[in-house]
Amino acid sequence: MRFNFLPLILLTFLVVPVISFASPAIITVSTQPVYHPGQTVFIEGTTSPNSLVGVTIYNPSGSVIYSNTTTSSSTGAYQLKAFTFPSSPTGPYQYGTYTVHVGTSQGLTNSTTFQFQPLLSTVTVIVVNPQGTPVSGAIVQANSAQNVTNGSGIATLLLPSGTYTLRVVPPSPYATAEENITVTAPQPLTVKVTVQVQALILSVDKVVSPNVNLQNVQSGTGITMLGGTTLTVYTTVTYLGQPVSGATVTATYNGTTYTAQYMNGNYVFNVTVNNVQYESDLQIVATYAGMNSNQVTLPLTVNLNEQAAISKTLSSLNASLISLTNTVNSLTNTVNSLTQKLSSLNASITSLQSSVQTLNSEYSSLSGRVGSISGTVDIALAVSVIAIIIAIVVLILLFRKVS
C-alpha cells in the first residue's frame, strides 16, 4: 500500500499559522533613552488590538510621578504623551533613572527605563607652555569632571550649563593653572590654557612606615598603612633646578599641620595616625623666598591594626586590673584599721562597765553609812527634846513654888 504525504504536508502549513496567531499576546513598551530639561516624555508600544493600557512612571526615588491609561488601536499600537520635564531639576523631577511600567486588563505587563540628564556641552581644553608647545599628561578638572591631555595637549569635558573654575595640573616642571569659564549647554566651548614653568619644585623622594616603602612618589599615589603607626616622608625642594635648604615644607593631614625638619638634604616629617579605619589626603607644599611650590597630594588609607588594637585593649585591661587591685588593698587596709578601732572601743566599754560596777558598790556602801548616821541623829534628837521638856516642867514647878 502506498501513502501520499502531500495532503498532510499542506495541512501542516495551514495549521501552524493558525496556532501561531492563537498564541498568547504580549505588550511592548519603548521610549527614548535620554531626556533633557524641557523635553516631553512619550511612551509607545504594541499589544492586543483595542486593549486598555495603563502606564505608570516612577522617578529615581521610586515615587509615582505619572499614571494614566490609553487604548490601543485596531492594529494593537498605542502611544501616550506623558509629561514635560522642567527647565531644571526640581521637586520630584530629579536627574537619574526613571522606570516605566505598562499593563493591560488581560494581565499583560512590561517595563523599561530612561534617563533624565542635563544638557551637556563639550568643553575642549588645550594646554600649552609659554612657547606654544602642547603639554601632555596634564590633569584637567571642573567640579567632578576630569580628563587628561593627550599628546596634542587636548582634553575634553562634558559639562552642563554653569560657571566653573577650570583647574589644570600639568606634570613637572609646569605650575598648576586655573581659569574661570562659563558654559551654555549644548553649545561647545574651546579653552586654551598656558601653563608656566614652575621655578620652585617639591618632590617626594621616599615614604616609609612599618608596611610601606615607596621611592620617588608622584602626586596622586595612593598609600595604604596600618593604624597606630607612623609614616615618615622625605622630600626635596629645588629652585631653578638647584636644591635649596632654606625652604619651609608643610603637610596637612586630617586637620593637623606638620612642619618638616631639614636633615641631610631632605625635608623630613612624621605623621602618626590613630588605629581606626580612615581615608584622607596628605597634602604637601613648600614655600621659599615668597614663592609657592607645586602641591603633592597623597591619598592615604589607614587600615585597622588588629594586633595593635588587641594589645592596647590588653594593656587597658591590665591597667584596670592593677587599679582594681590597689582599690581592694586600700579597702582591706581600711577594714583592718576599723577592726582595730572597734577592738579599742570594746576595751574602753569593758573598762567603763567595770568602773560603773565599782561606783555602784561605793554608792551602796555610802547609802548604808548614811542610813546608820540618820538613825543616830534621830535618837539624839529625841533625847534632846525630852531633856528640854523636863527642863520646862522643872521651871514651871519652881515658878509655882516661888509664887
XYZ file of C-alpha atoms in Angstrom, residues 93-254:
162
model
C 11.776 65.684 38.766
C 15.388 64.976 39.647
C 18.198 63.774 37.422
C 18.534 60.000 37.314
C 16.822 56.820 36.123
C 13.040 56.718 35.619
C 11.060 53.469 35.322
C 8.003 52.933 33.102
C 5.516 50.150 33.901
C 2.745 49.221 31.429
C -0.064 46.675 31.676
C -3.391 45.631 30.215
C -6.648 44.380 31.689
C -5.708 40.931 30.364
C -2.793 40.859 32.819
C -0.020 41.583 30.313
C 2.835 43.657 31.789
C 6.199 45.061 30.750
C 8.614 47.819 31.776
C 11.507 49.948 30.561
C 13.692 52.790 31.837
C 15.003 56.133 30.632
C 17.414 58.774 31.920
C 16.750 62.395 32.825
C 20.047 64.219 32.336
C 21.151 67.817 31.949
C 22.078 69.189 28.575
C 25.833 68.924 28.205
C 28.419 70.953 26.352
C 31.639 69.562 25.009
C 34.390 71.704 26.519
C 37.698 71.297 24.705
C 40.734 72.336 26.747
C 44.065 72.926 25.000
C 47.096 73.109 27.320
C 50.355 74.645 26.032
C 53.573 76.024 27.528
C 54.779 79.663 27.023
C 56.348 78.620 23.699
C 53.022 77.232 22.467
C 54.138 73.610 22.708
C 51.342 71.220 23.687
C 51.635 69.815 27.212
C 50.522 66.209 27.500
C 49.636 64.406 30.721
C 48.035 67.471 32.323
C 45.027 66.756 34.547
C 42.072 68.990 33.624
C 39.303 69.355 36.235
C 35.996 71.198 36.542
C 33.961 70.133 39.570
C 33.758 66.337 39.388
C 34.524 66.181 35.645
C 38.138 65.251 34.916
C 40.289 64.233 31.968
C 43.965 64.125 30.935
C 45.503 65.893 27.940
C 46.675 63.700 25.088
C 49.831 64.034 23.021
C 48.352 67.133 21.362
C 47.711 68.781 24.733
C 43.933 68.377 24.343
C 41.379 67.124 26.877
C 37.581 67.237 26.637
C 34.981 67.561 29.374
C 31.194 67.218 29.233
C 29.610 69.932 31.397
C 26.082 71.270 31.930
C 25.380 74.998 31.840
C 27.080 76.968 34.591
C 30.201 78.813 35.701
C 33.230 76.705 36.587
C 36.790 77.060 37.803
C 38.846 75.113 35.304
C 41.914 73.676 37.041
C 44.887 72.382 35.076
C 47.528 70.344 36.916
C 50.385 69.763 34.473
C 53.386 67.493 35.026
C 56.737 68.861 36.198
C 58.235 71.367 35.538
C 54.988 73.289 34.951
C 52.871 75.031 37.558
C 49.156 74.499 38.199
C 46.871 76.979 36.427
C 43.240 77.951 36.969
C 40.753 79.761 34.769
C 37.060 80.632 35.157
C 34.788 79.528 32.319
C 31.067 79.867 31.570
C 29.289 77.001 29.820
C 25.996 77.366 27.942
C 24.741 73.914 27.007
C 24.603 72.442 24.453
C 26.950 74.930 22.733
C 30.546 73.647 22.514
C 33.353 75.621 24.139
C 37.103 75.666 23.463
C 39.537 76.970 26.090
C 43.279 77.444 25.713
C 45.350 77.405 28.899
C 49.027 78.403 29.013
C 50.972 76.878 31.906
C 54.154 78.463 33.224
C 57.366 76.761 34.238
C 57.364 76.051 37.967
C 60.505 77.644 39.436
C 60.073 76.025 42.887
C 59.657 72.264 42.733
C 58.681 69.954 45.609
C 59.484 66.258 45.192
C 58.684 63.312 47.451
C 61.728 61.061 47.449
C 60.664 58.393 49.901
C 57.722 57.346 52.086
C 58.333 54.807 54.854
C 56.234 53.112 57.560
C 56.231 49.589 59.061
C 54.340 48.306 55.995
C 55.222 50.994 53.380
C 58.460 51.632 51.474
C 57.978 53.776 48.359
C 60.563 55.678 46.307
C 60.093 58.735 44.026
C 56.422 59.118 44.884
C 54.284 61.114 42.465
C 51.287 63.251 43.394
C 48.123 61.151 43.392
C 49.864 57.964 44.512
C 47.658 56.108 46.971
C 49.255 54.851 50.190
C 47.791 52.192 52.490
C 49.213 51.933 56.007
C 48.411 50.309 59.337
C 46.672 52.298 62.049
C 48.621 53.226 65.157
C 51.881 53.582 63.199
C 53.994 56.477 61.905
C 54.545 57.460 58.273
C 57.903 59.177 57.594
C 58.062 61.318 54.448
C 61.322 62.511 52.844
C 61.047 65.465 50.414
C 63.403 67.737 48.477
C 62.910 71.296 47.216
C 64.644 72.752 44.173
C 64.686 76.286 42.801
C 65.508 76.582 39.108
C 66.811 73.053 39.272
C 69.077 73.591 42.298
C 68.378 72.149 45.776
C 67.576 74.697 48.492
C 67.883 74.269 52.244
C 66.001 77.340 53.458
C 62.521 76.365 52.299
C 59.547 75.660 54.539
C 57.762 72.380 53.853
C 54.386 71.785 55.477
C 51.989 68.878 55.281
C 48.316 68.744 56.210
C 46.516 65.563 57.163
C 43.132 65.151 58.854
